[in-house]
Tab-separated table of C-alpha atoms and ligand atoms in Angstrom:
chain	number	residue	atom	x	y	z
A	1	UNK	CA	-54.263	-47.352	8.907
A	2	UNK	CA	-54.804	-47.082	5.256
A	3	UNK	CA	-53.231	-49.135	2.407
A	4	UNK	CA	-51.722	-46.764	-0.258
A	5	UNK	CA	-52.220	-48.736	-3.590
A	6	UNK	CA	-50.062	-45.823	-5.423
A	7	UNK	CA	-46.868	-48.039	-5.572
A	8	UNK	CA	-49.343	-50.589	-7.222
A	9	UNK	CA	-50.581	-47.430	-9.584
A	10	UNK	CA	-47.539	-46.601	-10.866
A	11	UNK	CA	-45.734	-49.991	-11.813
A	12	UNK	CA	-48.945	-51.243	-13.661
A	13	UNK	CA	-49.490	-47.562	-15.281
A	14	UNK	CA	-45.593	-47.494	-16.674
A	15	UNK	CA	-45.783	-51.317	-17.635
A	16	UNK	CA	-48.323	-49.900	-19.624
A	17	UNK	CA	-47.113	-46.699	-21.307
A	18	UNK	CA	-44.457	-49.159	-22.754
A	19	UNK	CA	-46.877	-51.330	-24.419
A	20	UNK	CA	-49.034	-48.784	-25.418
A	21	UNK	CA	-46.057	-46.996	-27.211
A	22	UNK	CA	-45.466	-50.194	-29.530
A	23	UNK	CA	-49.052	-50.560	-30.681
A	24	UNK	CA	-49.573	-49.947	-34.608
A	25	UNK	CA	-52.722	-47.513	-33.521
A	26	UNK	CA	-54.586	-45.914	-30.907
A	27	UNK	CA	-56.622	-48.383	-29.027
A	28	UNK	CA	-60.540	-47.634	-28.625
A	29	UNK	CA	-63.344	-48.626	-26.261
A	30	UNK	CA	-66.795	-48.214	-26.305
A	31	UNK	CA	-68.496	-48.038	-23.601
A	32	UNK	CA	-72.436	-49.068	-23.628
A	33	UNK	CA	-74.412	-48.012	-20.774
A	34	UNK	CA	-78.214	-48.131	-19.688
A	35	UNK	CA	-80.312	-46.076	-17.354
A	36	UNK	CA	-77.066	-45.523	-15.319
A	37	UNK	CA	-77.265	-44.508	-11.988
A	38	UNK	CA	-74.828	-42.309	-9.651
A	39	UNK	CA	-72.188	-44.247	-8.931
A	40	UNK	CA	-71.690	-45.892	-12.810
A	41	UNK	CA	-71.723	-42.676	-13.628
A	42	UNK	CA	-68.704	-41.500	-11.294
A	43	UNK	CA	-67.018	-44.565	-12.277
A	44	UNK	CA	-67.919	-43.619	-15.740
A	45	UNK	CA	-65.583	-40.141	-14.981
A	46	UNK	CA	-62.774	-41.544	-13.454
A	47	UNK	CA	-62.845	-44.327	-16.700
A	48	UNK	CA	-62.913	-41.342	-19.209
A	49	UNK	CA	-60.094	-39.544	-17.709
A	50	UNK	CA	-57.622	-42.367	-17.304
A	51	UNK	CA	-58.670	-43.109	-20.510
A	52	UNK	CA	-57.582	-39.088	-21.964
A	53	UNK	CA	-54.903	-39.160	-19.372
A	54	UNK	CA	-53.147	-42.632	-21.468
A	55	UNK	CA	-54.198	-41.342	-24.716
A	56	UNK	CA	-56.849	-43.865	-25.649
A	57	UNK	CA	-59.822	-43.638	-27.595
A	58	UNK	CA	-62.795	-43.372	-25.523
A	59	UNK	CA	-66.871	-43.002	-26.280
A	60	UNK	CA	-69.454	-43.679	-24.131
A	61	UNK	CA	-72.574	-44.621	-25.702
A	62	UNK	CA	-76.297	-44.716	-23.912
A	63	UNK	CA	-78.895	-47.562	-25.169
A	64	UNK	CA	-82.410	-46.949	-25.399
A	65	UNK	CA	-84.087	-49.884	-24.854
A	66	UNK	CA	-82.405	-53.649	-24.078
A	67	UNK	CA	-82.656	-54.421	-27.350
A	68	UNK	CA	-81.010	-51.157	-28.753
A	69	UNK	CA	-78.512	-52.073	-26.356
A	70	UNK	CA	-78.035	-55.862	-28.189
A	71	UNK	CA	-78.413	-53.926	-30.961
A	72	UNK	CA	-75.229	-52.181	-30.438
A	73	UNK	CA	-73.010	-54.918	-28.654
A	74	UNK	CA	-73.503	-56.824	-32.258
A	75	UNK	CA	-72.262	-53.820	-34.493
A	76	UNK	CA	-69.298	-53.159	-31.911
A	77	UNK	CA	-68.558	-56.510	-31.800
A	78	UNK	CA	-67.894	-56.214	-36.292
A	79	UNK	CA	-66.302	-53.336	-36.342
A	80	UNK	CA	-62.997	-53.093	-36.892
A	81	UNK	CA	-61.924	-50.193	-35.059
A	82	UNK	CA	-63.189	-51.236	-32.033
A	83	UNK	CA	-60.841	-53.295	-29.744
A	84	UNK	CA	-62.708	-53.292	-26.007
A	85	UNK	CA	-66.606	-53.300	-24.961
A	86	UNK	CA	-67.608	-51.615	-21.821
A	87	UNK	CA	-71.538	-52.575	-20.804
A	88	UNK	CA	-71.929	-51.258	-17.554
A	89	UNK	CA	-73.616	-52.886	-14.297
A	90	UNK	CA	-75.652	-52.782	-12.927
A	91	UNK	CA	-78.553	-53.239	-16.088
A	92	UNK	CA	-81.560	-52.600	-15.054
A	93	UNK	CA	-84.524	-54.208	-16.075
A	94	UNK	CA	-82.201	-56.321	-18.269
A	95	UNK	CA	-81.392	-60.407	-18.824
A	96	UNK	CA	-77.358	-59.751	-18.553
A	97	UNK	CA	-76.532	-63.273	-19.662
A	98	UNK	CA	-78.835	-62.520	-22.986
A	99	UNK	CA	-76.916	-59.310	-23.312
A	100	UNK	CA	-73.559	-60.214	-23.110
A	101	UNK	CA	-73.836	-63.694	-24.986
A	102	UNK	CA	-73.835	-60.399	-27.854
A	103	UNK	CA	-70.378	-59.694	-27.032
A	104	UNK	CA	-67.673	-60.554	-28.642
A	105	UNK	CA	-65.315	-62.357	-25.583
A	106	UNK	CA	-62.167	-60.881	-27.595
A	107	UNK	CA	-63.392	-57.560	-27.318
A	108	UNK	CA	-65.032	-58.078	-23.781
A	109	UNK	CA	-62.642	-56.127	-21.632
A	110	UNK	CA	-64.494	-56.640	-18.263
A	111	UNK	CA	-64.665	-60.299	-18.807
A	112	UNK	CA	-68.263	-60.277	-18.185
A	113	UNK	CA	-69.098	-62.776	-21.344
A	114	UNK	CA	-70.197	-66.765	-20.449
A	115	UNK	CA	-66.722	-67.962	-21.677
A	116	UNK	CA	-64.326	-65.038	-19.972
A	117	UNK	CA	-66.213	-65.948	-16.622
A	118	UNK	CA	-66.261	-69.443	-16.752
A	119	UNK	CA	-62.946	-69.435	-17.705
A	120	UNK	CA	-61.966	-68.356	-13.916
A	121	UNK	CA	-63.173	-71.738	-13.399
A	122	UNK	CA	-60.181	-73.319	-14.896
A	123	UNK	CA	-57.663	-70.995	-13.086
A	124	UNK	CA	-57.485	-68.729	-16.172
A	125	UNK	CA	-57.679	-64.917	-16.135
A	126	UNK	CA	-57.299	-63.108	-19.873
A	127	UNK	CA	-59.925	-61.109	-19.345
A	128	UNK	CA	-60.874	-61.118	-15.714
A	129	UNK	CA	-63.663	-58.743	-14.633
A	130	UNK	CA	-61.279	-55.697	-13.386
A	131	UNK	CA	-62.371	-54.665	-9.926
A	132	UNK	CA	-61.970	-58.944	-9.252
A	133	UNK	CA	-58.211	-58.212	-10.182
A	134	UNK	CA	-57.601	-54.786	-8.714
A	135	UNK	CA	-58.668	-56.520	-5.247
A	136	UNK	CA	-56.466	-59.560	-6.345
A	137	UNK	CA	-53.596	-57.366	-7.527
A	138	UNK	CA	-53.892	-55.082	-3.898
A	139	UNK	CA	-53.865	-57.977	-1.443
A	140	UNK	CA	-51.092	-59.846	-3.549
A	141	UNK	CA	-48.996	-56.684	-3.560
A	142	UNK	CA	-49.397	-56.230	0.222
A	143	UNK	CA	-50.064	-59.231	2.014
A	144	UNK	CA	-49.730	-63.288	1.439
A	145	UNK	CA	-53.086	-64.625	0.749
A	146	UNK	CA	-52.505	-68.520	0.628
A	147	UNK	CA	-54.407	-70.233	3.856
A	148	UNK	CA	-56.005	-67.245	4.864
A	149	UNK	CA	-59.351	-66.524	5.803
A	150	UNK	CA	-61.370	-64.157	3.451
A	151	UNK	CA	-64.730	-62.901	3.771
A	152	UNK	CA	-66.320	-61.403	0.615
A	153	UNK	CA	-69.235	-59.565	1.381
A	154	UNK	CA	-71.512	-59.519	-2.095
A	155	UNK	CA	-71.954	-62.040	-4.440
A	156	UNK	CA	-72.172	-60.247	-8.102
A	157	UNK	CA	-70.904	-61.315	-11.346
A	158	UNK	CA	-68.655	-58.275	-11.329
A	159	UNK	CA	-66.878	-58.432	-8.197
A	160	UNK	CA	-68.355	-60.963	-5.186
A	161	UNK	CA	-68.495	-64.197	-7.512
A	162	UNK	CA	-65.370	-64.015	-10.035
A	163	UNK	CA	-63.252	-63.009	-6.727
A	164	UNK	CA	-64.123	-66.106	-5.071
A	165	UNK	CA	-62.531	-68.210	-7.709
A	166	UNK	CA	-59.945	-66.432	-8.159
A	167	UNK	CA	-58.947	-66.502	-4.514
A	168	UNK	CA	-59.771	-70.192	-4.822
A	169	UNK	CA	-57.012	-70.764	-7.344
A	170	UNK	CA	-54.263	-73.199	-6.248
A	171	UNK	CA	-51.108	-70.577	-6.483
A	172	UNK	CA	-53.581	-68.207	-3.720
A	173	UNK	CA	-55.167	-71.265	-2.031
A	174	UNK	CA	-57.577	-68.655	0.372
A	175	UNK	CA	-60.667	-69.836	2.188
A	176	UNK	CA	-63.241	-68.188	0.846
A	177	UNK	CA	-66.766	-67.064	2.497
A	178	UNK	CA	-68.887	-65.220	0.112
A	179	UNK	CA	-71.430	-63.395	1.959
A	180	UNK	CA	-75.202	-61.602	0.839
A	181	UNK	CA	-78.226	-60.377	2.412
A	182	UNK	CA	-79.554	-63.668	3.373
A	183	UNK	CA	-76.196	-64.424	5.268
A	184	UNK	CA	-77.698	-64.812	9.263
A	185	UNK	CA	-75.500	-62.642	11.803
A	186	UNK	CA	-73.001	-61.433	8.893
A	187	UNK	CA	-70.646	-60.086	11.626
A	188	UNK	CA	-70.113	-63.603	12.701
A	189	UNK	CA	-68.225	-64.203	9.601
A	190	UNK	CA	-66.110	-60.800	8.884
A	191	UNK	CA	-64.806	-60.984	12.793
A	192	UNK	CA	-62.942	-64.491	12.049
A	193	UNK	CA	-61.842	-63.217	8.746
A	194	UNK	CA	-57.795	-62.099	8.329
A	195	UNK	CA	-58.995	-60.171	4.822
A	196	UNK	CA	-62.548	-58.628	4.280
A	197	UNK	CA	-63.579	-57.113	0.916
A	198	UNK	CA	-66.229	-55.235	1.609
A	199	UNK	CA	-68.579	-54.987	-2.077
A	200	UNK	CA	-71.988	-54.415	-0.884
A	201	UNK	CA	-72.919	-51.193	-2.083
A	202	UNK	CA	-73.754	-50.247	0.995
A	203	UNK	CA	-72.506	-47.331	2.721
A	204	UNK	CA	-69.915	-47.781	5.603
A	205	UNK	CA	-71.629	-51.071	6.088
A	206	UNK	CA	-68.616	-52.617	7.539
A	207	UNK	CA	-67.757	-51.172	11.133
A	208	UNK	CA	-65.139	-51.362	13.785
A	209	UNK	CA	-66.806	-53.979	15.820
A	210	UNK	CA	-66.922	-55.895	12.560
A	211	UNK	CA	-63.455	-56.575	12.398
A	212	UNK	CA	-60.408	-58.141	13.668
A	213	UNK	CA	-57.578	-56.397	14.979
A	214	UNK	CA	-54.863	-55.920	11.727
A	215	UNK	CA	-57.246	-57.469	9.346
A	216	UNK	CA	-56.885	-56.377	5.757
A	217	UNK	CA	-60.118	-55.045	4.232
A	218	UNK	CA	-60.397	-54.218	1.361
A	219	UNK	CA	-63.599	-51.997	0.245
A	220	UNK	CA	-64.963	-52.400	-2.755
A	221	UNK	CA	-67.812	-50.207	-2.584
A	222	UNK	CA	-68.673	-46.465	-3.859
A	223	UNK	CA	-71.612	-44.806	-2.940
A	224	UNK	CA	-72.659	-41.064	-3.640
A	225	UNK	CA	-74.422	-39.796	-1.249
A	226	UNK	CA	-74.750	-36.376	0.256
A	227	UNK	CA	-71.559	-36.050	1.954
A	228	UNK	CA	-69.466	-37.613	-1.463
A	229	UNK	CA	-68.438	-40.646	-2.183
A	230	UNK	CA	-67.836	-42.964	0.746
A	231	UNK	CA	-67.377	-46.694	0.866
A	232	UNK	CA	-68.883	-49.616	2.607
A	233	UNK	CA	-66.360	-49.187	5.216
A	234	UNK	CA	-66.937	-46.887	7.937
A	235	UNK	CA	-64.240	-44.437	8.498
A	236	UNK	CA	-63.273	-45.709	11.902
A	237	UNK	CA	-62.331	-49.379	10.751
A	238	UNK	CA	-58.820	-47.920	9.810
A	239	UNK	CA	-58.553	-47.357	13.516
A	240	UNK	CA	-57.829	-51.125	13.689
A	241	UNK	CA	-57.096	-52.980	10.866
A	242	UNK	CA	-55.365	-51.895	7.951
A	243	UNK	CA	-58.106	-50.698	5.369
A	244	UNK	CA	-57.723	-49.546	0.951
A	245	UNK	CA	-59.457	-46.056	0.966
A	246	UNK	CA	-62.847	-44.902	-1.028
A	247	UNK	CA	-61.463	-42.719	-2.907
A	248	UNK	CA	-58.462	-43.549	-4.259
A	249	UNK	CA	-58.179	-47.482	-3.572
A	250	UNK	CA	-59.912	-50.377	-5.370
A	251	UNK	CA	-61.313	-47.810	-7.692
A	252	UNK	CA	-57.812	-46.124	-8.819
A	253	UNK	CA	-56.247	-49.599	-9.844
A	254	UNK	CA	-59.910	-51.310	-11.289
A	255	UNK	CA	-59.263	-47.454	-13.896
A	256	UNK	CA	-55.978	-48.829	-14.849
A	257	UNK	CA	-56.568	-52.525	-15.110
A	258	UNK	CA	-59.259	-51.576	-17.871
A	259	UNK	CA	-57.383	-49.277	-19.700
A	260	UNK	CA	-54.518	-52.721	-19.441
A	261	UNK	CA	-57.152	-54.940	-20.473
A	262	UNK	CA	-57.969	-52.630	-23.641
A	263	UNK	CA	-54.429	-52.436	-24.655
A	264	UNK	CA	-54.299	-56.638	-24.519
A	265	UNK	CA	-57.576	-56.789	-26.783
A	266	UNK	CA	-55.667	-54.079	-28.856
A	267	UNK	CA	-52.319	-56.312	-28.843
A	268	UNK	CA	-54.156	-59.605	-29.318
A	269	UNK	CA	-55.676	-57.717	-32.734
A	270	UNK	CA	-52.975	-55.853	-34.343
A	271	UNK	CA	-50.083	-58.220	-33.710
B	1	NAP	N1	-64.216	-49.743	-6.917
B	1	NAP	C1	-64.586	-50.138	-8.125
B	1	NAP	O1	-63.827	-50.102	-9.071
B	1	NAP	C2	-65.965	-50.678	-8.297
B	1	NAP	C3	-66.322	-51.374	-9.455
B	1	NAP	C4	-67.586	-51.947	-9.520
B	1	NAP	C5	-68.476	-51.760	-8.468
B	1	NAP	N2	-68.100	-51.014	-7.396
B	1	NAP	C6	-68.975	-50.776	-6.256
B	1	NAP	O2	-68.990	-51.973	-5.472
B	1	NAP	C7	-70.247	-52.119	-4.839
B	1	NAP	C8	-70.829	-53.462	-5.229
B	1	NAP	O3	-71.005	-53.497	-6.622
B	1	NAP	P1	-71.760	-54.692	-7.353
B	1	NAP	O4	-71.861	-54.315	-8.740
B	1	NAP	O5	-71.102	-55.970	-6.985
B	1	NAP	O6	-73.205	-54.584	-6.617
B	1	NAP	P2	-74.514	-55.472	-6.749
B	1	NAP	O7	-74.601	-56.153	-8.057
B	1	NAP	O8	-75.629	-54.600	-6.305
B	1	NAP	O9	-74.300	-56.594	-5.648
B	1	NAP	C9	-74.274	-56.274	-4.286
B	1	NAP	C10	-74.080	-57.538	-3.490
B	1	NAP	O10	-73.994	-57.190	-2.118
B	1	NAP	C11	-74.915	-57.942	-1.342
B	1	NAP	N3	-75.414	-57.105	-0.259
B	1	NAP	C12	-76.102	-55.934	-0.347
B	1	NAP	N4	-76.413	-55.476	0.882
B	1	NAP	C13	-75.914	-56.358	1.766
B	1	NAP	C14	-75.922	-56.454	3.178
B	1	NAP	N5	-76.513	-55.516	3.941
B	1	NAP	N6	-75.329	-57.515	3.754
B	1	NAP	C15	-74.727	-58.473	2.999
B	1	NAP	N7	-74.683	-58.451	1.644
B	1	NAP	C16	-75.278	-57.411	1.042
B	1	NAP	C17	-76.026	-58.331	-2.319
B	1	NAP	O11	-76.645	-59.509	-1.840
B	1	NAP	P3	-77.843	-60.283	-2.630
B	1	NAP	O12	-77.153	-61.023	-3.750
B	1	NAP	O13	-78.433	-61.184	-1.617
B	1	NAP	O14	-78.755	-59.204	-3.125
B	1	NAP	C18	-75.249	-58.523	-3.617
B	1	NAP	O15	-74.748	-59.822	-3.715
B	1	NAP	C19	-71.071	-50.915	-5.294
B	1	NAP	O16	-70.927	-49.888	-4.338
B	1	NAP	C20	-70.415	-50.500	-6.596
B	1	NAP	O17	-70.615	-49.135	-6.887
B	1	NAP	C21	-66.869	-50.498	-7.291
């Protein structure tokens, strides 16, 4: 079966509307992007919309080189009208850490700055990267995590590393397994696991003889290919355990969790 995160949707989206009625001005994010490829930019859409659909200011803005793109996280950083920085991943041919130590961490809505993600170290979670919390937010919404077994498969700054932690934190108390591609026999691991999230990048890497009976999985991944956009969960996985669809899952709540996280930056400013 599938897990419909729409519930989920709608409470954070009208928790929002609220807040976003008392600010002083419309919020507005920049978003700074580099040689992106198919799937940033289909996240990029979904982003912009949500963005229209809340009535938030939104520009996307393309770098040239690395530097240009330094260049720009500096200015954004000063200006004043600016409340939330979107650099989006992956960067190729890039130093990340160099790029976002150019960030301001106030204005880093994805949490991808040295302080926001070490900062998950210490059990805290302003600015958490948002497809970390969407997955957080589904499997706390739908199922108890503390003592269970989780498998994460990837192990990226954006999702597979800051998840781990955040699982790890005392109040969710999981045991955590972060997978990659040097893991040996990876189906070893995701067949003892009661939750898989599935953030490979991969497409329907994850299949039915992968997983337990009534696991949760949750899949992370989007991948464009030439029938759409499909996960890294093959279809037939729902046959079994209970599975967040690709699209309309992670993807639908990691929209609104950025659009929350500008309005906080936008808050933390103006108030
Ligand atoms: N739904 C959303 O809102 C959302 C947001 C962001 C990203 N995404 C999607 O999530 C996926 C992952 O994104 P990302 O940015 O984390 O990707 P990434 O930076 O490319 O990282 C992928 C991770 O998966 C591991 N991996 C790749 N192939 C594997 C395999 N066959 N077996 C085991 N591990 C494997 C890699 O291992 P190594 O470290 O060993 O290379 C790496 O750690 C992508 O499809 C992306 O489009 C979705």
């Amino acid at each position: 079966m599938y897990i419909d995160v729409k519930p989920l949707y709608t409470q954070i989206r009208s928790e929002l509307l609220k807040r976003i009625e008392k600010l002083r001005r419309e919020p507005k994010l920049v978003v700074v992007t580099y040689k992106p490829d198919s799937s940033t930019i289909s996240y990029l859409r979904s982003q912009e919309k949500s963005a229209k659909r809340f009535g938030l200011d939104y520009e996307i803005i393309e770098g040239k080189t690395p530097q240009h793109v330094i260049k720009l996280l500096r200015s954004f950083s000063d200006d004043e009208e600016i409340d939330g920085i979107f650099v989006t991943h992956p960067l190729p041919d890039v130093d990340e850490m160099e790029v976002f130590e150019n960030l301001d961490p106030r204005k880093d809505i994805e949490g991808r700055h040295p302080y926001n993600l070490g900062m998950l170290a210490y059990g805290e979670e302003f600015f958490a990267p948002c497809t970390a919390e969407a997955v957080i937010k589904i499997l706390e919404s739908y199922t108890e995590i503390i003592g269970k077994n989780v498998v994460i498969v990837g192990r990226s700054n954006t999702v597979g590393k800051p998840l781990s932690l955040m699982l790890l934190r005392r109040d969710r108390s999981a045991t955590v397994t972060v997978c990659h591609t040097k893991t040996k026999n990876l189906s070893e691991f995701t067949k003892k696991a009661d939750i898989v999230v599935a953030a490979a990048g991969r497409p329907e890497l994850i299949t039915k003889e992968m997983v337990k009976e009534n696991a949760v999985v949750i899949d992370v991944g989007i991948n464009v290919t030439e029938n759409g956009i499909v996960g890294d969960v093959a279809k037939e996985v729902s046959d079994i355990a209970k599975v967040t669809p690709v699209p309309g899952g992670v993807g639908k709540i990691t929209t609104v969790l950025l659009m929350e996280h500008l309005v906080k930056a936008a808050e933390r400013i103006n108030f």
